[in-house]
PDB file of C-alpha atoms in Angstrom:
ATOM      1  CA  MET S   1     -15.735  -5.475 -10.349  1.00 41.00           C
ATOM      2  CA  ALA S   2     -13.091  -7.968 -12.377  1.00 45.00           C
ATOM      3  CA  ARG S   3      -9.814  -6.812 -11.828  1.00 56.00           C
ATOM      4  CA  ASN S   4      -7.259  -6.605 -14.839  1.00 62.00           C
ATOM      5  CA  ILE S   5      -4.530  -8.955 -13.846  1.00 68.00           C
ATOM      6  CA  PRO S   6      -1.617  -9.567 -16.357  1.00 71.00           C
ATOM      7  CA  ASN S   7      -0.181 -12.766 -17.546  1.00 84.00           C
ATOM      8  CA  TYR S   8       2.538 -13.134 -15.373  1.00 92.00           C
ATOM      9  CA  HIS S   9       6.039 -14.770 -16.544  1.00 93.00           C
ATOM     10  CA  ASN S  10       9.527 -15.149 -14.545  1.00 93.00           C
ATOM     11  CA  GLU S  11      12.301 -12.567 -15.065  1.00 94.00           C
ATOM     12  CA  LYS S  12      14.119 -14.900 -17.846  1.00 95.00           C
ATOM     13  CA  ASP S  13      10.563 -14.592 -19.755  1.00 96.00           C
ATOM     14  CA  SER S  14      10.793 -10.621 -19.857  1.00 97.00           C
ATOM     15  CA  PRO S  15      11.287  -9.014 -23.240  1.00 97.00           C
ATOM     16  CA  PHE S  16      14.187  -7.220 -21.305  1.00 98.00           C
ATOM     17  CA  PHE S  17      15.963 -10.667 -20.147  1.00 98.00           C
ATOM     18  CA  GLY S  18      19.464 -10.715 -22.046  1.00 97.00           C
ATOM     19  CA  LEU S  19      18.646  -7.720 -24.315  1.00 98.00           C
ATOM     20  CA  ARG S  20      21.382  -6.307 -26.479  1.00 97.00           C
ATOM     21  CA  SER S  21      20.000  -4.756 -29.438  1.00 96.00           C
ATOM     22  CA  LYS S  22      19.138  -0.661 -29.489  1.00 96.00           C
ATOM     23  CA  ALA S  23      16.748  -1.742 -31.955  1.00 97.00           C
ATOM     24  CA  GLN S  24      14.972  -4.322 -30.197  1.00 97.00           C
ATOM     25  CA  LEU S  25      14.645  -2.145 -27.380  1.00 98.00           C
ATOM     26  CA  ALA S  26      13.012   0.113 -29.651  1.00 97.00           C
ATOM     27  CA  ASN S  27      10.807  -1.903 -31.127  1.00 97.00           C
ATOM     28  CA  TYR S  28       9.499  -3.159 -27.695  1.00 97.00           C
ATOM     29  CA  LEU S  29       9.096   0.436 -26.676  1.00 97.00           C
ATOM     30  CA  PHE S  30       6.743   0.897 -29.939  1.00 97.00           C
ATOM     31  CA  ILE S  31       9.149   3.898 -31.193  1.00 96.00           C
ATOM     32  CA  SER S  32      11.539   4.664 -33.651  1.00 96.00           C
ATOM     33  CA  VAL S  33      15.580   4.077 -33.001  1.00 96.00           C
ATOM     34  CA  ALA S  34      15.935   7.879 -33.320  1.00 95.00           C
ATOM     35  CA  LYS S  35      13.402   8.478 -30.674  1.00 94.00           C
ATOM     36  CA  LEU S  36      15.188   6.137 -28.208  1.00 95.00           C
ATOM     37  CA  LYS S  37      18.340   8.145 -28.897  1.00 93.00           C
ATOM     38  CA  LYS S  38      16.678  11.368 -28.433  1.00 92.00           C
ATOM     39  CA  PHE S  39      14.756  10.384 -24.774  1.00 92.00           C
ATOM     40  CA  SER S  40      18.073   8.700 -23.660  1.00 90.00           C
ATOM     41  CA  SER S  41      20.140  11.656 -24.309  1.00 84.00           C
ATOM     42  CA  GLY S  42      19.039  14.229 -21.839  1.00 74.00           C
ATOM     43  CA  GLY S  43      16.568  17.058 -22.285  1.00 72.00           C
ATOM     44  CA  GLU S  44      13.784  18.634 -20.332  1.00 84.00           C
ATOM     45  CA  TYR S  45      11.016  16.460 -20.720  1.00 92.00           C
ATOM     46  CA  TYR S  46       9.557  16.857 -17.191  1.00 92.00           C
ATOM     47  CA  TYR S  47       7.281  19.446 -15.504  1.00 92.00           C
ATOM     48  CA  SER S  48       8.014  19.677 -11.678  1.00 91.00           C
ATOM     49  CA  PHE S  49       5.575  21.212  -8.977  1.00 90.00           C
ATOM     50  CA  THR S  50       5.119  20.499  -5.327  1.00 90.00           C
ATOM     51  CA  LYS S  51       2.442  18.646  -3.538  1.00 88.00           C
ATOM     52  CA  GLN S  52       1.516  18.944   0.047  1.00 84.00           C
ATOM     53  CA  LYS S  53       2.071  16.008   2.295  1.00 78.00           C
ATOM     54  CA  LYS S  54      -0.975  14.562   4.299  1.00 73.00           C
ATOM     55  CA  SER S  55       1.660  14.466   7.268  1.00 68.00           C
ATOM     56  CA  GLY S  56       2.814  17.806   6.516  1.00 70.00           C
ATOM     57  CA  GLY S  57       5.548  19.399   4.233  1.00 76.00           C
ATOM     58  CA  VAL S  58       5.765  19.377   0.660  1.00 83.00           C
ATOM     59  CA  ARG S  59       6.778  16.590  -2.025  1.00 86.00           C
ATOM     60  CA  LYS S  60       8.638  17.653  -5.440  1.00 89.00           C
ATOM     61  CA  ILE S  61       6.674  15.874  -8.247  1.00 92.00           C
ATOM     62  CA  ASP S  62       8.491  15.244 -11.648  1.00 93.00           C
ATOM     63  CA  ALA S  63       6.181  14.689 -13.850  1.00 94.00           C
ATOM     64  CA  PRO S  64       6.905  13.356 -17.483  1.00 95.00           C
ATOM     65  CA  ARG S  65       5.544  15.054 -20.522  1.00 94.00           C
ATOM     66  CA  ASP S  66       3.171  12.912 -22.604  1.00 95.00           C
ATOM     67  CA  ASP S  67       5.893  11.595 -25.085  1.00 94.00           C
ATOM     68  CA  LEU S  68       8.194  10.444 -22.415  1.00 96.00           C
ATOM     69  CA  LYS S  69       5.222   9.261 -20.117  1.00 96.00           C
ATOM     70  CA  ALA S  70       4.018   6.921 -22.928  1.00 97.00           C
ATOM     71  CA  ILE S  71       7.307   5.475 -23.334  1.00 97.00           C
ATOM     72  CA  GLN S  72       7.804   5.169 -19.431  1.00 97.00           C
ATOM     73  CA  SER S  73       4.089   3.537 -19.107  1.00 97.00           C
ATOM     74  CA  ARG S  74       5.229   0.936 -21.680  1.00 98.00           C
ATOM     75  CA  ILE S  75       8.387  -0.158 -19.606  1.00 98.00           C
ATOM     76  CA  ALA S  76       6.175  -0.292 -16.299  1.00 97.00           C
ATOM     77  CA  ASP S  77       3.696  -2.393 -18.359  1.00 96.00           C
ATOM     78  CA  LEU S  78       6.248  -5.045 -19.491  1.00 97.00           C
ATOM     79  CA  LEU S  79       8.068  -4.802 -15.948  1.00 97.00           C
ATOM     80  CA  GLN S  80       4.677  -5.277 -14.126  1.00 96.00           C
ATOM     81  CA  ARG S  81       4.285  -8.839 -15.895  1.00 96.00           C
ATOM     82  CA  ILE S  82       7.348 -10.247 -13.777  1.00 96.00           C
ATOM     83  CA  THR S  83       5.582 -12.752 -11.618  1.00 96.00           C
ATOM     84  CA  PRO S  84       5.254 -10.776  -8.129  1.00 96.00           C
ATOM     85  CA  PRO S  85       6.240 -12.244  -4.693  1.00 96.00           C
ATOM     86  CA  ASP S  86       3.177 -13.032  -2.208  1.00 96.00           C
ATOM     87  CA  TYR S  87       4.242 -10.235   0.029  1.00 97.00           C
ATOM     88  CA  LEU S  88       4.154  -7.414  -2.786  1.00 97.00           C
ATOM     89  CA  PHE S  89       0.954  -5.759  -2.846  1.00 96.00           C
ATOM     90  CA  ALA S  90       1.489  -2.437  -4.352  1.00 94.00           C
ATOM     91  CA  PRO S  91       2.415  -1.706  -7.468  1.00 92.00           C
ATOM     92  CA  VAL S  92       0.641  -4.895  -8.092  1.00 94.00           C
ATOM     93  CA  ALA S  93      -2.149  -5.297 -10.673  1.00 90.00           C
ATOM     94  CA  GLY S  94      -5.146  -6.901  -8.636  1.00 90.00           C
ATOM     95  CA  ARG S  95      -3.938  -6.330  -5.396  1.00 93.00           C
ATOM     96  CA  SER S  96      -5.179  -3.694  -3.099  1.00 93.00           C
ATOM     97  CA  TYR S  97      -4.550  -1.686   0.223  1.00 94.00           C
ATOM     98  CA  VAL S  98      -7.168  -4.013   1.786  1.00 94.00           C
ATOM     99  CA  ASP S  99      -5.534  -7.061   0.448  1.00 94.00           C
ATOM    100  CA  ASN S 100      -2.458  -5.840   2.223  1.00 96.00           C
ATOM    101  CA  ALA S 101      -4.106  -5.259   5.349  1.00 95.00           C
ATOM    102  CA  ALA S 102      -6.359  -8.748   5.152  1.00 94.00           C
ATOM    103  CA  ARG S 103      -2.963 -10.463   4.973  1.00 95.00           C
ATOM    104  CA  HIS S 104      -2.425  -9.690   8.797  1.00 96.00           C
ATOM    105  CA  ILE S 105      -5.600 -11.180   9.871  1.00 94.00           C
ATOM    106  CA  GLY S 106      -5.309 -13.101  12.968  1.00 93.00           C
ATOM    107  CA  ALA S 107      -1.806 -11.672  13.884  1.00 94.00           C
ATOM    108  CA  ARG S 108      -1.388 -10.806  17.799  1.00 95.00           C
ATOM    109  CA  SER S 109       1.660  -8.581  17.145  1.00 96.00           C
ATOM    110  CA  VAL S 110       1.721  -5.963  14.256  1.00 96.00           C
ATOM    111  CA  ARG S 111       4.813  -3.666  13.417  1.00 97.00           C
ATOM    112  CA  LEU S 112       4.876  -1.093  10.807  1.00 96.00           C
ATOM    113  CA  LEU S 113       7.512   0.662   9.167  1.00 96.00           C
ATOM    114  CA  ASP S 114       7.786   3.459   6.307  1.00 95.00           C
ATOM    115  CA  ILE S 115      10.658   4.030   4.302  1.00 95.00           C
ATOM    116  CA  GLU S 116      11.339   7.858   4.106  1.00 92.00           C
ATOM    117  CA  ASP S 117      11.294   9.299   0.658  1.00 91.00           C
ATOM    118  CA  PHE S 118      11.417   6.181  -1.036  1.00 93.00           C
ATOM    119  CA  PHE S 119      11.631   7.210  -4.891  1.00 92.00           C
ATOM    120  CA  PRO S 120      14.309   9.909  -4.297  1.00 91.00           C
ATOM    121  CA  SER S 121      16.514   7.464  -2.451  1.00 94.00           C
ATOM    122  CA  CYS S 122      16.139   4.906  -5.595  1.00 96.00           C
ATOM    123  CA  THR S 123      19.469   5.714  -7.200  1.00 96.00           C
ATOM    124  CA  ALA S 124      20.517   5.552 -11.072  1.00 96.00           C
ATOM    125  CA  ASN S 125      23.233   2.942 -10.391  1.00 96.00           C
ATOM    126  CA  LYS S 126      20.541   0.744  -8.833  1.00 97.00           C
ATOM    127  CA  VAL S 127      18.443   1.116 -12.125  1.00 98.00           C
ATOM    128  CA  ILE S 128      21.818  -0.055 -13.962  1.00 98.00           C
ATOM    129  CA  TRP S 129      22.248  -2.823 -11.723  1.00 98.00           C
ATOM    130  CA  PHE S 130      18.668  -4.215 -12.152  1.00 98.00           C
ATOM    131  CA  PHE S 131      19.211  -4.158 -16.032  1.00 98.00           C
ATOM    132  CA  LYS S 132      22.667  -5.641 -16.134  1.00 97.00           C
ATOM    133  CA  THR S 133      22.681  -7.728 -13.381  1.00 96.00           C
ATOM    134  CA  ARG S 134      19.258  -9.388 -12.727  1.00 97.00           C
ATOM    135  CA  MET S 135      18.033  -8.828 -16.433  1.00 98.00           C
ATOM    136  CA  ASN S 136      21.257  -9.502 -18.185  1.00 98.00           C
ATOM    137  CA  CYS S 137      21.033  -6.593 -20.633  1.00 98.00           C
ATOM    138  CA  SER S 138      23.885  -5.301 -22.440  1.00 97.00           C
ATOM    139  CA  SER S 139      25.953  -2.330 -20.494  1.00 97.00           C
ATOM    140  CA  ASP S 140      24.710   0.101 -23.167  1.00 96.00           C
ATOM    141  CA  VAL S 141      20.997  -0.877 -23.125  1.00 98.00           C
ATOM    142  CA  ALA S 142      20.894  -0.591 -19.300  1.00 98.00           C
ATOM    143  CA  VAL S 143      22.343   2.909 -19.640  1.00 97.00           C
ATOM    144  CA  ILE S 144      19.617   3.924 -22.088  1.00 97.00           C
ATOM    145  CA  LEU S 145      16.839   2.555 -19.791  1.00 98.00           C
ATOM    146  CA  LYS S 146      18.446   4.089 -16.913  1.00 97.00           C
ATOM    147  CA  ASN S 147      18.589   7.661 -18.834  1.00 96.00           C
ATOM    148  CA  ILE S 148      14.715   7.138 -20.028  1.00 97.00           C
ATOM    149  CA  VAL S 149      13.480   6.349 -16.504  1.00 97.00           C
ATOM    150  CA  THR S 150      15.661   8.496 -14.121  1.00 96.00           C
ATOM    151  CA  LYS S 151      15.869  12.336 -13.447  1.00 94.00           C
ATOM    152  CA  ASP S 152      18.971  13.850 -11.486  1.00 93.00           C
ATOM    153  CA  GLY S 153      20.290  10.164 -10.553  1.00 94.00           C
ATOM    154  CA  ALA S 154      16.952   8.945  -9.191  1.00 95.00           C
ATOM    155  CA  LEU S 155      13.707   7.645  -9.973  1.00 96.00           C
ATOM    156  CA  PRO S 156      11.105  10.677  -9.983  1.00 95.00           C
ATOM    157  CA  GLN S 157       8.144  10.830  -8.178  1.00 93.00           C
ATOM    158  CA  GLY S 158       5.812  11.171 -10.723  1.00 93.00           C
ATOM    159  CA  SER S 159       6.957   8.584 -13.693  1.00 96.00           C
ATOM    160  CA  PRO S 160       4.204   5.671 -14.028  1.00 96.00           C
ATOM    161  CA  CYS S 161       7.453   3.198 -13.933  1.00 96.00           C
ATOM    162  CA  SER S 162       9.001   4.509 -10.982  1.00 97.00           C
ATOM    163  CA  PRO S 163       6.577   2.298  -8.596  1.00 96.00           C
ATOM    164  CA  ILE S 164       7.514  -1.080  -9.878  1.00 97.00           C
ATOM    165  CA  LEU S 165      11.169  -0.210 -10.440  1.00 98.00           C
ATOM    166  CA  ALA S 166      11.472   0.865  -6.767  1.00 96.00           C
ATOM    167  CA  TYR S 167      10.693  -2.632  -6.031  1.00 97.00           C
ATOM    168  CA  LEU S 168      12.660  -4.451  -8.791  1.00 97.00           C
ATOM    169  CA  CYS S 169      15.782  -2.287  -8.719  1.00 97.00           C
ATOM    170  CA  TYR S 170      16.131  -3.117  -4.681  1.00 97.00           C
ATOM    171  CA  VAL S 171      14.730  -6.682  -5.549  1.00 96.00           C
ATOM    172  CA  ASP S 172      17.874  -8.050  -3.401  1.00 96.00           C
ATOM    173  CA  MET S 173      17.337  -5.693  -0.550  1.00 97.00           C
ATOM    174  CA  TRP S 174      13.504  -6.906  -0.360  1.00 97.00           C
ATOM    175  CA  GLU S 175      14.719 -10.968  -0.612  1.00 97.00           C
ATOM    176  CA  GLU S 176      16.789 -10.304   2.279  1.00 98.00           C
ATOM    177  CA  ILE S 177      13.774  -8.733   4.304  1.00 98.00           C
ATOM    178  CA  GLU S 178      11.870 -11.340   3.200  1.00 98.00           C
ATOM    179  CA  LYS S 179      14.000 -14.016   4.605  1.00 98.00           C
ATOM    180  CA  ILE S 180      14.623 -12.311   7.843  1.00 98.00           C
ATOM    181  CA  VAL S 181      10.828 -12.411   8.493  1.00 98.00           C
ATOM    182  CA  ASP S 182      10.177 -15.776   7.186  1.00 97.00           C
ATOM    183  CA  ASP S 183      13.455 -17.132   9.445  1.00 96.00           C
ATOM    184  CA  GLU S 184      11.156 -15.925  12.623  1.00 95.00           C
ATOM    185  CA  LYS S 185       7.862 -17.331  11.301  1.00 96.00           C
ATOM    186  CA  CYS S 186       6.449 -14.161  10.690  1.00 97.00           C
ATOM    187  CA  ARG S 187       4.567 -12.528   7.894  1.00 97.00           C
ATOM    188  CA  LEU S 188       5.649  -9.594   5.873  1.00 98.00           C
ATOM    189  CA  SER S 189       3.571  -7.261   3.215  1.00 97.00           C
ATOM    190  CA  VAL S 190       4.858  -4.332   1.255  1.00 97.00           C
ATOM    191  CA  TYR S 191       2.753  -1.829  -0.019  1.00 96.00           C
ATOM    192  CA  ALA S 192       5.285   0.940  -1.996  1.00 94.00           C
ATOM    193  CA  ASP S 193       7.136   2.342   0.923  1.00 94.00           C
ATOM    194  CA  ASP S 194       4.927   0.730   3.834  1.00 95.00           C
ATOM    195  CA  LEU S 195       6.275  -2.215   5.312  1.00 97.00           C
ATOM    196  CA  THR S 196       3.922  -4.492   7.793  1.00 97.00           C
ATOM    197  CA  ILE S 197       5.403  -7.513   9.662  1.00 98.00           C
ATOM    198  CA  SER S 198       2.911  -9.530  11.883  1.00 97.00           C
ATOM    199  CA  GLY S 199       2.810 -12.738  13.814  1.00 95.00           C
ATOM    200  CA  LYS S 200       2.182 -14.068  17.335  1.00 95.00           C
ATOM    201  CA  VAL S 201       5.053 -11.994  18.727  1.00 95.00           C
ATOM    202  CA  VAL S 202       7.285  -9.975  16.263  1.00 96.00           C
ATOM    203  CA  PRO S 203      10.507  -9.947  17.945  1.00 94.00           C
ATOM    204  CA  GLU S 204      12.580  -6.811  18.336  1.00 95.00           C
ATOM    205  CA  LYS S 205      15.379  -8.155  16.360  1.00 95.00           C
ATOM    206  CA  ILE S 206      13.525  -8.398  13.139  1.00 95.00           C
ATOM    207  CA  ILE S 207      12.890  -4.623  13.262  1.00 97.00           C
ATOM    208  CA  TRP S 208      16.551  -4.085  14.140  1.00 97.00           C
ATOM    209  CA  ARG S 209      17.928  -6.464  11.126  1.00 97.00           C
ATOM    210  CA  ILE S 210      15.145  -4.694   8.636  1.00 98.00           C
ATOM    211  CA  LYS S 211      16.340  -1.466   9.467  1.00 97.00           C
ATOM    212  CA  GLN S 212      19.967  -2.197   9.274  1.00 97.00           C
ATOM    213  CA  THR S 213      19.159  -3.970   5.702  1.00 98.00           C
ATOM    214  CA  LEU S 214      17.295  -0.759   4.893  1.00 97.00           C
ATOM    215  CA  HIS S 215      20.331   1.632   5.687  1.00 96.00           C
ATOM    216  CA  ARG S 216      22.751  -0.836   3.946  1.00 96.00           C
ATOM    217  CA  HIS S 217      20.803  -0.342   0.803  1.00 96.00           C
ATOM    218  CA  GLY S 218      20.858   3.407   1.028  1.00 95.00           C
ATOM    219  CA  HIS S 219      17.232   3.805   2.445  1.00 96.00           C
ATOM    220  CA  ARG S 220      15.878   5.558   5.932  1.00 93.00           C
ATOM    221  CA  TYR S 221      12.811   4.789   7.697  1.00 91.00           C
ATOM    222  CA  ASN S 222      10.608   7.091   8.868  1.00 89.00           C
ATOM    223  CA  LEU S 223      10.635   7.260  12.859  1.00 88.00           C
ATOM    224  CA  SER S 224       7.404   9.158  13.149  1.00 85.00           C
ATOM    225  CA  LYS S 225       5.373   6.717  11.173  1.00 88.00           C
ATOM    226  CA  GLU S 226       6.797   3.631  13.186  1.00 90.00           C
ATOM    227  CA  ARG S 227       4.030   1.834  15.101  1.00 93.00           C
ATOM    228  CA  SER S 228       3.748  -1.273  17.100  1.00 91.00           C
ATOM    229  CA  ARG S 229       0.736  -2.948  18.324  1.00 91.00           C
ATOM    230  CA  PHE S 230       0.087  -6.293  20.594  1.00 91.00           C
ATOM    231  CA  ASN S 231      -3.421  -7.701  20.984  1.00 89.00           C
ATOM    232  CA  GLN S 232      -4.942  -4.690  19.779  1.00 91.00           C
ATOM    233  CA  PRO S 233      -6.556  -3.153  16.605  1.00 91.00           C
ATOM    234  CA  SER S 234      -4.134  -1.508  14.031  1.00 91.00           C
ATOM    235  CA  GLU S 235      -4.463   0.724  11.186  1.00 91.00           C
ATOM    236  CA  VAL S 236      -2.787  -0.765   8.111  1.00 94.00           C
ATOM    237  CA  THR S 237      -2.894   0.756   4.927  1.00 91.00           C
ATOM    238  CA  GLY S 238      -5.819   2.975   6.041  1.00 89.00           C
ATOM    239  CA  VAL S 239      -7.587  -0.224   7.152  1.00 92.00           C
ATOM    240  CA  ILE S 240      -8.540  -1.325  10.672  1.00 93.00           C
ATOM    241  CA  LEU S 241      -6.970  -4.588  11.351  1.00 93.00           C
ATOM    242  CA  THR S 242      -8.273  -6.645  14.015  1.00 90.00           C
ATOM    243  CA  ARG S 243      -7.523 -10.355  14.975  1.00 88.00           C
ATOM    244  CA  GLU S 244     -10.868 -11.620  13.283  1.00 87.00           C
ATOM    245  CA  LYS S 245     -11.447  -8.879  10.840  1.00 89.00           C
ATOM    246  CA  LEU S 246     -11.242  -5.663   8.665  1.00 90.00           C
ATOM    247  CA  LEU S 247     -12.803  -2.561   9.624  1.00 89.00           C
ATOM    248  CA  ALA S 248     -13.324   0.862   7.966  1.00 88.00           C
ATOM    249  CA  PRO S 249     -11.610   3.313   9.963  1.00 85.00           C
ATOM    250  CA  ASN S 250     -14.523   5.854  11.853  1.00 84.00           C
ATOM    251  CA  ARG S 251     -13.294   8.735   9.600  1.00 87.00           C
ATOM    252  CA  GLN S 252     -14.804   6.826   6.483  1.00 84.00           C
ATOM    253  CA  ASN S 253     -18.186   6.162   8.334  1.00 85.00           C
ATOM    254  CA  GLN S 254     -18.206   9.991   9.435  1.00 88.00           C
ATOM    255  CA  LYS S 255     -17.924  11.061   5.941  1.00 89.00           C
ATOM    256  CA  ILE S 256     -20.775   8.756   4.620  1.00 89.00           C
ATOM    257  CA  TYR S 257     -22.883  10.265   7.453  1.00 88.00           C
ATOM    258  CA  ASN S 258     -21.573  14.018   6.361  1.00 91.00           C
ATOM    259  CA  LEU S 259     -22.516  13.226   2.707  1.00 91.00           C
ATOM    260  CA  ARG S 260     -25.832  11.636   3.681  1.00 90.00           C
ATOM    261  CA  ARG S 261     -26.909  14.717   5.664  1.00 91.00           C
ATOM    262  CA  GLU S 262     -25.530  17.246   2.813  1.00 89.00           C
ATOM    263  CA  LEU S 263     -27.545  15.105   0.198  1.00 89.00           C
ATOM    264  CA  ALA S 264     -30.785  15.458   2.439  1.00 90.00           C
ATOM    265  CA  ALA S 265     -30.718  19.023   2.801  1.00 88.00           C
ATOM    266  CA  THR S 266     -29.425  19.999  -1.153  1.00 88.00           C
ATOM    267  CA  ARG S 267     -32.068  20.720  -3.763  1.00 86.00           C
ATOM    268  CA  SER S 268     -29.938  21.225  -6.633  1.00 88.00           C
ATOM    269  CA  GLN S 269     -30.238  18.235  -8.896  1.00 90.00           C
ATOM    270  CA  GLU S 270     -26.682  18.951 -10.265  1.00 90.00           C
ATOM    271  CA  LYS S 271     -25.215  18.972  -6.935  1.00 88.00           C
ATOM    272  CA  ARG S 272     -27.289  16.076  -5.765  1.00 90.00           C
ATOM    273  CA  ASP S 273     -25.888  13.832  -8.548  1.00 90.00           C
ATOM    274  CA  LYS S 274     -22.266  14.805  -7.647  1.00 88.00           C
ATOM    275  CA  LEU S 275     -23.095  13.979  -3.947  1.00 90.00           C
ATOM    276  CA  GLN S 276     -24.753  10.668  -5.022  1.00 89.00           C
ATOM    277  CA  ALA S 277     -21.557   9.699  -6.675  1.00 91.00           C
ATOM    278  CA  GLN S 278     -19.262  10.912  -3.954  1.00 87.00           C
ATOM    279  CA  LEU S 279     -21.742   8.589  -1.365  1.00 89.00           C
ATOM    280  CA  LYS S 280     -21.466   5.490  -3.733  1.00 89.00           C
ATOM    281  CA  GLY S 281     -17.700   5.702  -4.223  1.00 86.00           C
ATOM    282  CA  ARG S 282     -17.457   6.092  -0.314  1.00 87.00           C
ATOM    283  CA  GLU S 283     -20.049   3.144   0.128  1.00 86.00           C
ATOM    284  CA  ALA S 284     -17.995   0.941  -2.262  1.00 85.00           C
ATOM    285  CA  GLN S 285     -14.983   1.713  -0.289  1.00 82.00           C
ATOM    286  CA  ILE S 286     -16.553   0.287   2.829  1.00 86.00           C
ATOM    287  CA  ARG S 287     -17.968  -2.994   1.031  1.00 84.00           C
ATOM    288  CA  GLN S 288     -14.353  -3.711  -0.248  1.00 81.00           C
ATOM    289  CA  VAL S 289     -12.905  -3.509   3.596  1.00 84.00           C
ATOM    290  CA  THR S 290     -15.964  -5.368   5.127  1.00 80.00           C
ATOM    291  CA  GLY S 291     -16.176  -7.912   2.333  1.00 73.00           C
ATOM    292  CA  ASN S 292     -12.873  -9.677   3.112  1.00 55.00           C
ATOM    293  CA  LEU S 293     -13.215 -13.161   4.509  1.00 46.00           C
ATOM    294  CA  GLU S 294     -12.008 -13.748   8.264  1.00 43.00           C
ATOM    295  CA  THR S 295      -9.052 -16.391   8.738  1.00 41.00           C
ATOM    296  CA  LYS S 296      -7.926 -18.353  11.563  1.00 38.00           C
ATOM    297  CA  ASN S 297      -6.104 -16.984  14.043  1.00 40.00           C
ATOM    298  CA  MET S 298      -2.144 -17.092  13.788  1.00 42.00           C
TER     299      MET S 298
END
């Protein structure tokens, strides 16, 4: 399947760079100046609910209503055209959780870190910082954009532009972390709030410095999700990573086995069609994992 990859450009070629006109901003977002003012002046444009976490507990979701969602989607589309660094895999069009794991094939040592409550920790002030300092927008344009993309002083879980803004608004933090890792000849990948660091050896001082950097920028790491592996398989973003290749986790193979058994025992054509669609999807996931090329050892 062909991947829909945008034509990338650097920050200075973004339509947001150097933006000082509200009318031009409205034009970029395909809305009127009146609507721009409406959505940047507060109001109840979200519906909230909770969602069960796989690890237990609940996560609050603030989903924008359709009219605001369309504007946020446009902002996300424009921001995702800024060239991403090689280490960033989500949210990046054309890069997947499998690509994220494949970056570390050949490594002897693998360390995994998770940022706790990432979006709620991404503050409105950092959104203003990004648009004003990195994108050189005027103060009023930066504040308007901040009002459109944040809720209650943070990036909302459920907004289509929160994933890319969570990276861009902390790009200074990510650049610090990348340098820490590169200086020790190790390799970094970032998949949303998951960090993977690998190499022949990953010194403990790297992990300590990364944690310090996260804390300094207002983030916390999730101790219960921290993992360390040396010369043994690791699970990275749902994929089993070995030194030679990627493997699908046993639970994926078990699900395929169970689907095949259920399909063989089912007589209802309607149910068979649903099961066959599920089976094809699971098999495609397996092929995506096992289809990655092996690379040289690090």
